[in-house]
mmCIF file of N, CA and C in Angstrom:
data_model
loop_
_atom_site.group_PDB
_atom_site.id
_atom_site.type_symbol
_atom_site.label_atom_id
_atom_site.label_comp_id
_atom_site.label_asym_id
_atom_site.label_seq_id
_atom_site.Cartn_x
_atom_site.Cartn_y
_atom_site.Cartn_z
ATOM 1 N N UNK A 1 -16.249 7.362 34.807
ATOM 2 C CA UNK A 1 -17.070 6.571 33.923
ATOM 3 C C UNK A 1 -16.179 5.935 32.853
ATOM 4 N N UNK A 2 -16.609 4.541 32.884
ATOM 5 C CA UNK A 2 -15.238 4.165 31.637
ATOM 6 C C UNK A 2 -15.738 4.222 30.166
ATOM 7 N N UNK A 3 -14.488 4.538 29.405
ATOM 8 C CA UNK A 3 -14.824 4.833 27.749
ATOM 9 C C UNK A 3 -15.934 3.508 27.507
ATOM 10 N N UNK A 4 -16.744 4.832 26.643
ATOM 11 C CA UNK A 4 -17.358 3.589 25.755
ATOM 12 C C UNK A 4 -16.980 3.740 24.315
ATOM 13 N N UNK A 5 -16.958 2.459 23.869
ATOM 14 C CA UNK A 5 -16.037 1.561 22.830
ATOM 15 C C UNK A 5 -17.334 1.073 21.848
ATOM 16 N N UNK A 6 -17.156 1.351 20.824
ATOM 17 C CA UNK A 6 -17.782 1.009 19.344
ATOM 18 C C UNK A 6 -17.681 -0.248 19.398
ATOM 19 N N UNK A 7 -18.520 -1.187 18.592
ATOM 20 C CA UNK A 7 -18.145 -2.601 18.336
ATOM 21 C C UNK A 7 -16.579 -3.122 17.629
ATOM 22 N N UNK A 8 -16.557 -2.011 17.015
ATOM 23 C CA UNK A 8 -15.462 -2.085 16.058
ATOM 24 C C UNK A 8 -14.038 -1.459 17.032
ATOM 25 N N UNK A 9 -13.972 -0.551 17.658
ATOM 26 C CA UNK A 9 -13.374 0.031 18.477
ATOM 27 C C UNK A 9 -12.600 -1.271 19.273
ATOM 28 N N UNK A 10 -14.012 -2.008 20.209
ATOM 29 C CA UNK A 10 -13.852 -2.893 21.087
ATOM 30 C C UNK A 10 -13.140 -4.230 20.017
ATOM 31 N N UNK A 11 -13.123 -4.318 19.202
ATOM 32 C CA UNK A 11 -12.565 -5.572 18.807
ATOM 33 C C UNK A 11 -11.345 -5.058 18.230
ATOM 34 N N UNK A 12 -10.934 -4.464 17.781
ATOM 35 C CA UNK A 12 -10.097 -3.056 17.371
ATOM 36 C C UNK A 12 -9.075 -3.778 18.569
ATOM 37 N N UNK A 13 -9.313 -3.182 19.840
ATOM 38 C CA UNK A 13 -8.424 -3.132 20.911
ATOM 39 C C UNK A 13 -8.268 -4.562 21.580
ATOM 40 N N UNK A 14 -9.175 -5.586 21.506
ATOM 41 C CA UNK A 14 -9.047 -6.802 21.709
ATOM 42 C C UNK A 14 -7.627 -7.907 20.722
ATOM 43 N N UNK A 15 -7.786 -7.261 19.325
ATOM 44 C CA UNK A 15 -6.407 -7.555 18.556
ATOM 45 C C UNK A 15 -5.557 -7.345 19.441
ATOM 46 N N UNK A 16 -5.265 -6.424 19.173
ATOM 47 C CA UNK A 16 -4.044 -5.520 19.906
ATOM 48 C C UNK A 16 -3.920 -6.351 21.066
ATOM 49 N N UNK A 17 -4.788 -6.388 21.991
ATOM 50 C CA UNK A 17 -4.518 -7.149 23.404
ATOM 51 C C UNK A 17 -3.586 -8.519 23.295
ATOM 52 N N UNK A 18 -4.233 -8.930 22.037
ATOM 53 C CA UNK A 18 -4.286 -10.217 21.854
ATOM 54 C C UNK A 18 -2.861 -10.689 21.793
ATOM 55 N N UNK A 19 -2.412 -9.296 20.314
ATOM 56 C CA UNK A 19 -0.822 -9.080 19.684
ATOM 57 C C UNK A 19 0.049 -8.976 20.558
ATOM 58 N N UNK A 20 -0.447 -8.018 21.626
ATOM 59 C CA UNK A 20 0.836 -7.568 22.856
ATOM 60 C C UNK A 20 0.886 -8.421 23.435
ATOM 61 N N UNK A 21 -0.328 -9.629 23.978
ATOM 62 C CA UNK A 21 0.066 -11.024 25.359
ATOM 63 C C UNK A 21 1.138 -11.582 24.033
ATOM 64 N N UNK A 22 0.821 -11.711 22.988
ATOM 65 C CA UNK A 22 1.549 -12.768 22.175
ATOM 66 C C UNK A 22 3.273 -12.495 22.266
ATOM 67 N N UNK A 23 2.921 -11.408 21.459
ATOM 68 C CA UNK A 23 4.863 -10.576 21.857
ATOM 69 C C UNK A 23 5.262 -10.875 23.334
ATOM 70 N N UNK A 24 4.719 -10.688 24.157
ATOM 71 C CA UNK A 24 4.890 -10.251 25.561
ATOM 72 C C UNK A 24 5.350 -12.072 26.146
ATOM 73 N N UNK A 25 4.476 -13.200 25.619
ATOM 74 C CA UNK A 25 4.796 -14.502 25.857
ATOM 75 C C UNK A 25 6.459 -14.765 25.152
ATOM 76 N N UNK A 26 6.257 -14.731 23.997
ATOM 77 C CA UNK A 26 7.645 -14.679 22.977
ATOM 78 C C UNK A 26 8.797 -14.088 23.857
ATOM 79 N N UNK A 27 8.679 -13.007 24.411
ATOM 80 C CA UNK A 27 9.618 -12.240 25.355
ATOM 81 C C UNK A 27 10.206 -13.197 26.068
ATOM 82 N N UNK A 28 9.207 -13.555 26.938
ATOM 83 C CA UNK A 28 8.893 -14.734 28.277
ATOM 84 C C UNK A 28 9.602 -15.761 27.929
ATOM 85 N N UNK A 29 9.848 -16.284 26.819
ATOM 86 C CA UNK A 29 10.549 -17.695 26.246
ATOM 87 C C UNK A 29 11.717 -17.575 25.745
ATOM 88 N N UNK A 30 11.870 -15.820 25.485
ATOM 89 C CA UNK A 30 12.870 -15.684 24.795
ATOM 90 C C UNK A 30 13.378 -16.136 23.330
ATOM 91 N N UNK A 31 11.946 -16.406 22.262
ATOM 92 C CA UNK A 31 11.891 -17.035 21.415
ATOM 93 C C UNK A 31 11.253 -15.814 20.211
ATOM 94 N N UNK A 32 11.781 -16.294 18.734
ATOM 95 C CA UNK A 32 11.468 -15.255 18.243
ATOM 96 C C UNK A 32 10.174 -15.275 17.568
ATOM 97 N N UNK A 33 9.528 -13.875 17.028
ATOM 98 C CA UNK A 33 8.224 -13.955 16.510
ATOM 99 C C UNK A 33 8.056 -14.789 15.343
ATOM 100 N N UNK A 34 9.210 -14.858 14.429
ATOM 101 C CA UNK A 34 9.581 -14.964 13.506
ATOM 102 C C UNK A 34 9.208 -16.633 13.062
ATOM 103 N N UNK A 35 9.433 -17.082 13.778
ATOM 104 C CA UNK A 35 9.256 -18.763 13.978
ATOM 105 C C UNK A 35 7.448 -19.248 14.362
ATOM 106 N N UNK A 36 7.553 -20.600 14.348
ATOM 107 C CA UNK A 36 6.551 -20.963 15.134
ATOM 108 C C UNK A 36 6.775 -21.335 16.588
ATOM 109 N N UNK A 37 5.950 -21.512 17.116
ATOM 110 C CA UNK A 37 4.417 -21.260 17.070
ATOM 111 C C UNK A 37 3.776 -19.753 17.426
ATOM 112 N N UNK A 38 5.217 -18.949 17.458
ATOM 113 C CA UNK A 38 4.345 -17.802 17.141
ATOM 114 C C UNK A 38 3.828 -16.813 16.536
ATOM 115 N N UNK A 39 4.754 -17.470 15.578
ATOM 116 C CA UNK A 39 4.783 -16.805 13.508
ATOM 117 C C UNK A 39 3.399 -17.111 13.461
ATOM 118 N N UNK A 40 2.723 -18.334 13.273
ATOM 119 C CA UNK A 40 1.456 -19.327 12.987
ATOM 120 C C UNK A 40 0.450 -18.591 14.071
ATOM 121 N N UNK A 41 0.722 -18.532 15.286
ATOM 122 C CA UNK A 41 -0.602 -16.937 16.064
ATOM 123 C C UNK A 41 -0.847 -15.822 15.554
ATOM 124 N N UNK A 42 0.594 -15.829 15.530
ATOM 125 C CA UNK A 42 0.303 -13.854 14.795
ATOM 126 C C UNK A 42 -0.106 -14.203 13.436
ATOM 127 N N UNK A 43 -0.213 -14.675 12.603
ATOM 128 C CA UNK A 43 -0.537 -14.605 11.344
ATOM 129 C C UNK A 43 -2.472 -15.057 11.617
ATOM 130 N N UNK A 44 -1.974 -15.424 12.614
ATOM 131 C CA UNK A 44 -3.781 -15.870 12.784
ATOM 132 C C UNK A 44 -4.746 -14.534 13.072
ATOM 133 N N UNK A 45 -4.142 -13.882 13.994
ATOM 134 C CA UNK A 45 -4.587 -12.672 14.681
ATOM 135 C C UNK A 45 -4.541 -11.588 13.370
ATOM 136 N N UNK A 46 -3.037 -11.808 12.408
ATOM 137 C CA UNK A 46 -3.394 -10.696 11.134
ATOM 138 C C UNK A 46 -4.757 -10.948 10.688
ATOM 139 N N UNK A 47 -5.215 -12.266 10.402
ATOM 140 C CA UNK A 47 -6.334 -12.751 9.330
ATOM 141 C C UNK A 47 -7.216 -11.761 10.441
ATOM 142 N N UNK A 48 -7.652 -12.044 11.344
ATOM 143 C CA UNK A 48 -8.582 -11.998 12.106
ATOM 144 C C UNK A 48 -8.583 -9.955 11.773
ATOM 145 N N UNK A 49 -7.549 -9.362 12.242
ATOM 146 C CA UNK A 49 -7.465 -8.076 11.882
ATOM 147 C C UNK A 49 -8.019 -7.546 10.728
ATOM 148 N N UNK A 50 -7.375 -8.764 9.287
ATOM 149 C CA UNK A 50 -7.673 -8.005 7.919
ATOM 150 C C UNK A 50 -9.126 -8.133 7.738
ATOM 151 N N UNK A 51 -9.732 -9.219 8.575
ATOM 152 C CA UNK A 51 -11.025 -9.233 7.965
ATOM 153 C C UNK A 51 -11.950 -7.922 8.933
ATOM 154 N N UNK A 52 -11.576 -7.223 9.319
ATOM 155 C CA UNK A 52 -12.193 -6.308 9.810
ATOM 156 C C UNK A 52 -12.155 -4.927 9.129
ATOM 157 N N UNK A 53 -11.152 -4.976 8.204
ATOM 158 C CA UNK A 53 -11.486 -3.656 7.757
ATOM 159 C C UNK A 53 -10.347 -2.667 8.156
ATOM 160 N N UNK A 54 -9.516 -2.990 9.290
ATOM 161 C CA UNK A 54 -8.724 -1.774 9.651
ATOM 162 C C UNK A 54 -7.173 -1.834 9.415
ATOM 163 N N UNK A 55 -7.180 -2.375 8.597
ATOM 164 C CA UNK A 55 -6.122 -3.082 8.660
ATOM 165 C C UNK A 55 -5.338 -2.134 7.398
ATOM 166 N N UNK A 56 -6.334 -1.590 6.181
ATOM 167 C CA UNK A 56 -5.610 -0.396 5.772
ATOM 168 C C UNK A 56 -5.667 0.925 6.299
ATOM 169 N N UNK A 57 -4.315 1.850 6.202
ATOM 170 C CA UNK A 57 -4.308 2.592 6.623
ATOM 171 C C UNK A 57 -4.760 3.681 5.913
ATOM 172 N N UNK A 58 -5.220 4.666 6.457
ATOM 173 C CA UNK A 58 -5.779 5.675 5.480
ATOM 174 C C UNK A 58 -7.491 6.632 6.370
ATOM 175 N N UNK A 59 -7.883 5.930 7.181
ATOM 176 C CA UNK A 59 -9.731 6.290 7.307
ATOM 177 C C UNK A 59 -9.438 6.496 9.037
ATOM 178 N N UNK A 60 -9.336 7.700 8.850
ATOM 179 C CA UNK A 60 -9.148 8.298 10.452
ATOM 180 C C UNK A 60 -10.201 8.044 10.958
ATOM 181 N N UNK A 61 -11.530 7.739 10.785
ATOM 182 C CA UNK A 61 -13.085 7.311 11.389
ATOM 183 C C UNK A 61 -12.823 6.139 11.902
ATOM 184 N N UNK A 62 -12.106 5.114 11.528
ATOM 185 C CA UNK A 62 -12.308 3.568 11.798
ATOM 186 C C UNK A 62 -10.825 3.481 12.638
ATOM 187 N N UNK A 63 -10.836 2.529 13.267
ATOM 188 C CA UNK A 63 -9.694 1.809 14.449
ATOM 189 C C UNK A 63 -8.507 1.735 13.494
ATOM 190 N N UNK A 64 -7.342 1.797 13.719
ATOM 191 C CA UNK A 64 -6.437 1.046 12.720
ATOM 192 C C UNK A 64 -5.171 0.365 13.053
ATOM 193 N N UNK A 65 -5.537 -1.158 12.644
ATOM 194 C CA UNK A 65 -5.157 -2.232 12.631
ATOM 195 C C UNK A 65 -3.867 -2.893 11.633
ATOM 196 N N UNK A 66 -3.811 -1.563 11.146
ATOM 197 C CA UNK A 66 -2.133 -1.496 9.996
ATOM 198 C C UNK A 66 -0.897 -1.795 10.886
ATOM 199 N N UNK A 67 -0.374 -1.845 10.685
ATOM 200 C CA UNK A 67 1.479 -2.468 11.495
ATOM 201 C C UNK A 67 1.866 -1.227 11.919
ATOM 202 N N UNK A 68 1.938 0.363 11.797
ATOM 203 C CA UNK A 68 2.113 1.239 12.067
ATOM 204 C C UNK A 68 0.752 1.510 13.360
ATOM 205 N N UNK A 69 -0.329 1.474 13.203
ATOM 206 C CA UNK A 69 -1.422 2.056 13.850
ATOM 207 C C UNK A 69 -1.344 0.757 15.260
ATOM 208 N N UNK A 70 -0.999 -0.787 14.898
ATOM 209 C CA UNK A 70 -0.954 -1.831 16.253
ATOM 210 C C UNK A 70 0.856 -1.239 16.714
ATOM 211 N N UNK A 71 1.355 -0.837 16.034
ATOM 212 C CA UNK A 71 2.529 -0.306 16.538
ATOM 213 C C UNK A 71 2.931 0.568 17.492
ATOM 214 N N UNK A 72 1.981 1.388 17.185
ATOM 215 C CA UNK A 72 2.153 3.069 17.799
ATOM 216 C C UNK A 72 1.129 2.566 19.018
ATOM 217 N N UNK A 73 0.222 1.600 18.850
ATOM 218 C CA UNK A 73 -0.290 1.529 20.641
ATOM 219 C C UNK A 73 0.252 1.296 21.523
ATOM 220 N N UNK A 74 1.281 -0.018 20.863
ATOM 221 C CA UNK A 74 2.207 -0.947 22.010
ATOM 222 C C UNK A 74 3.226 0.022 22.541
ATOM 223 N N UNK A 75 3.616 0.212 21.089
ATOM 224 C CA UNK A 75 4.700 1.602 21.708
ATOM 225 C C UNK A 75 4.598 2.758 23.021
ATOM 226 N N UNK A 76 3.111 3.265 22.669
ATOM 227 C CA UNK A 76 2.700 3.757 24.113
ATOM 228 C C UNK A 76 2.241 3.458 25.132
ATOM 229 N N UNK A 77 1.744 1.556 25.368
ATOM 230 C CA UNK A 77 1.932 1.366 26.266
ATOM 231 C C UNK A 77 2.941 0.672 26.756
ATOM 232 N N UNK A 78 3.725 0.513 26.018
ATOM 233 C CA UNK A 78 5.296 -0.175 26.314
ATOM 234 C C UNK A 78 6.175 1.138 26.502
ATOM 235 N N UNK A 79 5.541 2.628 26.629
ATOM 236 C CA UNK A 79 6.540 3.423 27.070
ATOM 237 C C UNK A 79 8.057 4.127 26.091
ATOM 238 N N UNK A 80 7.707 3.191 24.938
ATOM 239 C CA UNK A 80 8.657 3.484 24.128
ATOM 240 C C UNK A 80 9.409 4.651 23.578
ATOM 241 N N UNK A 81 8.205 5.474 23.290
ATOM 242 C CA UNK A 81 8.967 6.980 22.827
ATOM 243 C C UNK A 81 9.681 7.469 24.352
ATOM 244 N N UNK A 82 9.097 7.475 25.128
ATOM 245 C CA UNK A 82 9.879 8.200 26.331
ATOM 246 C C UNK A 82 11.473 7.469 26.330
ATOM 247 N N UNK A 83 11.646 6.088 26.124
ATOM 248 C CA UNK A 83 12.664 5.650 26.855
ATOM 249 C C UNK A 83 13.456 5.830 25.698
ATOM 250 N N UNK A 84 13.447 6.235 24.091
ATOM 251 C CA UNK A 84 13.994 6.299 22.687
ATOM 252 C C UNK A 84 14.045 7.483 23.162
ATOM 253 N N UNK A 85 13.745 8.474 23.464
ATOM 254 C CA UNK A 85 13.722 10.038 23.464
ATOM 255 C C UNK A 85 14.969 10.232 24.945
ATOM 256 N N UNK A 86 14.816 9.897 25.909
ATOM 257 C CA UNK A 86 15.807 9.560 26.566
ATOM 258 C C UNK A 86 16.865 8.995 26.425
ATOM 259 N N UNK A 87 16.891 8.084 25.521
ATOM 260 C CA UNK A 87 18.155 7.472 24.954
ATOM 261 C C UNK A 87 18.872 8.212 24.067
ATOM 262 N N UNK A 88 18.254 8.838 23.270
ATOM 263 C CA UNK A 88 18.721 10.062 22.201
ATOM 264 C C UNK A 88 19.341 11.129 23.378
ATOM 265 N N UNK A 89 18.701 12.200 24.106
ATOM 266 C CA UNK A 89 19.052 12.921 25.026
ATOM 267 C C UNK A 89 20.616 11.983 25.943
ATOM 268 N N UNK A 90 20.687 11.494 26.016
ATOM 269 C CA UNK A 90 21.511 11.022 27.157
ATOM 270 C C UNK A 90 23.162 10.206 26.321
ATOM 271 N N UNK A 91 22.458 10.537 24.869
ATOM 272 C CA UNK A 91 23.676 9.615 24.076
ATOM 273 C C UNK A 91 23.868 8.153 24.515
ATOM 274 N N UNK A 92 23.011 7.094 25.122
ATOM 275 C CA UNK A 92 22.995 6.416 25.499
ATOM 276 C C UNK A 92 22.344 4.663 24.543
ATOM 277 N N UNK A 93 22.858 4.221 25.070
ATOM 278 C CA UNK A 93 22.013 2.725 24.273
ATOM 279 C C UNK A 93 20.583 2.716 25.207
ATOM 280 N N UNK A 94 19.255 1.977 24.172
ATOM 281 C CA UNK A 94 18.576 1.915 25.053
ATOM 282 C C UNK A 94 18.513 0.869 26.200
ATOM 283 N N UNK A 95 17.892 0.940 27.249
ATOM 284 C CA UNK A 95 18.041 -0.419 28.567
ATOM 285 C C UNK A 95 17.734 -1.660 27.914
ATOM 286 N N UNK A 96 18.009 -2.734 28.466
ATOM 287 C CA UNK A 96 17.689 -3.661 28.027
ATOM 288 C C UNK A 96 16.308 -4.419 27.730
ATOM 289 N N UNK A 97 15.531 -3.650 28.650
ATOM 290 C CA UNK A 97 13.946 -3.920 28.112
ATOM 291 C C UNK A 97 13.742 -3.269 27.661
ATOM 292 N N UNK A 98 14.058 -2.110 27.628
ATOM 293 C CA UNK A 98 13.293 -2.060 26.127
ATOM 294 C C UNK A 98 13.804 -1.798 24.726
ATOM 295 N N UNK A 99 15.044 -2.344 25.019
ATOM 296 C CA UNK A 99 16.084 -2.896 23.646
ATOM 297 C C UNK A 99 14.956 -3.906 23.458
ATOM 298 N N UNK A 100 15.086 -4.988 24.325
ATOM 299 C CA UNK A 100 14.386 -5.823 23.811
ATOM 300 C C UNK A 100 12.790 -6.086 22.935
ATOM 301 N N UNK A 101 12.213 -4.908 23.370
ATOM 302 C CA UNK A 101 10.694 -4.379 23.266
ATOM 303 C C UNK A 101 10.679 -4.120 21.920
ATOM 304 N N UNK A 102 11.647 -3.435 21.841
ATOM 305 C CA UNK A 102 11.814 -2.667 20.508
ATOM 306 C C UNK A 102 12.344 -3.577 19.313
ATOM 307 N N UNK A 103 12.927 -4.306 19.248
ATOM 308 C CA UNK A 103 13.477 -5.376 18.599
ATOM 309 C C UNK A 103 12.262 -6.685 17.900
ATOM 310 N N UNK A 104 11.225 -6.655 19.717
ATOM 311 C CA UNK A 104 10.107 -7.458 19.083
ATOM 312 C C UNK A 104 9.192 -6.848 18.565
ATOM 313 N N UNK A 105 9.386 -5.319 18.274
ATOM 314 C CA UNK A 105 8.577 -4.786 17.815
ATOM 315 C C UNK A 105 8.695 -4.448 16.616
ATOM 316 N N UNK A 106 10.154 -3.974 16.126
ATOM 317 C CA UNK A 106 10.950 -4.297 14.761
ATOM 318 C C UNK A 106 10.043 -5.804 14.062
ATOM 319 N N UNK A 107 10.361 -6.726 14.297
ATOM 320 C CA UNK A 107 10.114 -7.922 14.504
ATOM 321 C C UNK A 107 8.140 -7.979 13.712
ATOM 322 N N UNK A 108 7.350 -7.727 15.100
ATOM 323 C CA UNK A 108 6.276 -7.777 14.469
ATOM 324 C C UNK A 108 5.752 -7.081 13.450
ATOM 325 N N UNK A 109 6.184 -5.628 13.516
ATOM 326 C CA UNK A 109 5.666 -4.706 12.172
ATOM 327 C C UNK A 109 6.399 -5.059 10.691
ATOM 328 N N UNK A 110 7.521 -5.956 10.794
ATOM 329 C CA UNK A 110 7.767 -6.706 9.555
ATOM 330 C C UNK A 110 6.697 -6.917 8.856
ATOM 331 N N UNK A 111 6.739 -8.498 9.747
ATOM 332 C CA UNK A 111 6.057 -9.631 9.106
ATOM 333 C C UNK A 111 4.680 -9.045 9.064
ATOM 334 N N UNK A 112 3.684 -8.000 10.064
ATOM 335 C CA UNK A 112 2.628 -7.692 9.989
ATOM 336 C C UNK A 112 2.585 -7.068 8.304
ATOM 337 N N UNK A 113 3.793 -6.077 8.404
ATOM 338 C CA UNK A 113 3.568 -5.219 6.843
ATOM 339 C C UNK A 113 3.827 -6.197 5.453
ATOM 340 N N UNK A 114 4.802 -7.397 5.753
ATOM 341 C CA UNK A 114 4.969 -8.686 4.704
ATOM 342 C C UNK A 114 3.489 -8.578 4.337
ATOM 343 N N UNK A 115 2.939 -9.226 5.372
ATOM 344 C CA UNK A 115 1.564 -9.951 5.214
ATOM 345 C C UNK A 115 0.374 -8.813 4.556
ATOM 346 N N UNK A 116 0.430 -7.832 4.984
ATOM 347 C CA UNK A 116 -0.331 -6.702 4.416
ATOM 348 C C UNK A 116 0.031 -6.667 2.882
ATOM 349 N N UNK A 117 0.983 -6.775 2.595
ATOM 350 C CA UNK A 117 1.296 -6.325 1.298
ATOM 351 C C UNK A 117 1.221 -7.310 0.868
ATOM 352 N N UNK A 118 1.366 -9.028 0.752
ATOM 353 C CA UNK A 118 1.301 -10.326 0.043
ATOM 354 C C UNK A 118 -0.274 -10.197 -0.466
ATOM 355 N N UNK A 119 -1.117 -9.840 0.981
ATOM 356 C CA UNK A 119 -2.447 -10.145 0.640
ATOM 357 C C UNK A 119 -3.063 -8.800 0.030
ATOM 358 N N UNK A 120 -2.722 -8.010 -0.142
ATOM 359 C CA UNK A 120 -3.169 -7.151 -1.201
ATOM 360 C C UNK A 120 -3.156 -7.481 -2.226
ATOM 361 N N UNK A 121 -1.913 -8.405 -2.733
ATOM 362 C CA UNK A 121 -1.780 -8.163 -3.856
ATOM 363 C C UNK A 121 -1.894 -10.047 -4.439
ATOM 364 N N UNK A 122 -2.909 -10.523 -3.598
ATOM 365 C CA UNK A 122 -3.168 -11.811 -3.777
ATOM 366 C C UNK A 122 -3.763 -12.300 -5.174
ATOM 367 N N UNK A 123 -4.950 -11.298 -5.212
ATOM 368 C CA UNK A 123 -5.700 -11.582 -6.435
ATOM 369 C C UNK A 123 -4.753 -11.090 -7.445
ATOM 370 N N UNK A 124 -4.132 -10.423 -8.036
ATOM 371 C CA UNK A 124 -3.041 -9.935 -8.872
ATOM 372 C C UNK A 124 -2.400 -11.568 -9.788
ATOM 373 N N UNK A 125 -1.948 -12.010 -8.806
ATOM 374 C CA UNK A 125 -1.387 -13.314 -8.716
ATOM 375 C C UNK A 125 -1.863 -14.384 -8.997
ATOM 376 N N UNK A 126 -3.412 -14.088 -8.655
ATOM 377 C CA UNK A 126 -3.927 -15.805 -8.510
ATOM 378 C C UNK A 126 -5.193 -15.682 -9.022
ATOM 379 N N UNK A 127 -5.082 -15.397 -10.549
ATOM 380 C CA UNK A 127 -6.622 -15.303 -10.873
ATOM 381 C C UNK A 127 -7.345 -15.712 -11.027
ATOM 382 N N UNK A 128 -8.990 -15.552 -10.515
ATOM 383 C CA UNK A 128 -9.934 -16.335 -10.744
ATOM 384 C C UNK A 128 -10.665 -16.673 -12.325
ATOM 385 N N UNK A 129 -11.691 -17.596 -12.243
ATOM 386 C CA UNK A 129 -12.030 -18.041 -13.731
ATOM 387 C C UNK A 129 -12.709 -16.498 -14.060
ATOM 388 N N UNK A 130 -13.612 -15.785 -13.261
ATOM 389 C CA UNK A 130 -13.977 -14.705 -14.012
ATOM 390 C C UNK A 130 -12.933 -13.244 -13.833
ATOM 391 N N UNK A 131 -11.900 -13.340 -13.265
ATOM 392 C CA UNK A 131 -11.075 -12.127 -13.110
ATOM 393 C C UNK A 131 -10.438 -12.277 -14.846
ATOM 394 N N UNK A 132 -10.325 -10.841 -15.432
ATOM 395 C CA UNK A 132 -10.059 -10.254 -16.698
ATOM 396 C C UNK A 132 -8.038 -10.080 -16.467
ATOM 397 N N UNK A 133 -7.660 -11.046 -16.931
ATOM 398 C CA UNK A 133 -5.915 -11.165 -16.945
ATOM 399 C C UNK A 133 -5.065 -9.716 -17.397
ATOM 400 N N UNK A 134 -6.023 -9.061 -18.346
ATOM 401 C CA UNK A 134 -5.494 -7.988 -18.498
ATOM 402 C C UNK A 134 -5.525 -6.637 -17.852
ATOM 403 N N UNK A 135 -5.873 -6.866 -16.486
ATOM 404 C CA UNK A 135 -6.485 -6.066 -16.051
ATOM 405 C C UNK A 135 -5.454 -5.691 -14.413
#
């Protein structure tokens, strides 16, 4: 019987889907996240994340959509700890995919955590006519 998925759950994992084809294209081109046009997706897909709610970390009840929590999925389905844990064991560099994996994954949890932290601290910065300056 297949999992059933919360509304939030299901869109939860639809990000993520979304994040990994994106990385996974970038791979494909050999082009970095860092740039456009796929700096300008992923930043689209953050918005889309932050407005859901999961995006801070902290509420073990809800999906999480933080740069650590979309991290640690890809990671396990990109196999990552096994082939880092093997690489450690073996004194070895890791293979080249998933040097590479790992690099775009370096890569996205940056700019994901940049962006987490700019827009936290948006209103700080940019106050409105009724936000209190001293505050």
């Amino acid at each position: 019987m297949p999992e059933q998925l919360t509304a939030g759950e299901q869109l939860a994992r639809d990000i993520i889907d979304r994040v990994e084809s994106l990385i996974l294209e970038a791979e494909r081109e050999q082009k970095p996240l860092e740039l456009d046009p796929f700096r300008e997706r992923l930043f689209e897909l953050f918005v889309m994340a932050e407005a859901t709610g999961f995006v801070l970390d902290g509420d073990a009840d809800l999906p999480d959509l933080s740069s650590d929590g979309v991290g640690h999925e890809l990671a396990q389905r990109w196999n990552l700890a096994d082939a880092v844990r093997s690489s450690m064991e073996q004194q070895a560099r890791l293979q080249g995919e998933q040097l590479v994996k790992m690099r775009l994954m370096w890569s996205f949890m940056r700019l994901w955590m940049e962006w987490t932290y700019a827009w936290q601290r948006w209103e700080e910065f940019h106050p409105t006519e009724n936000s209190d300056p001293t505050t």
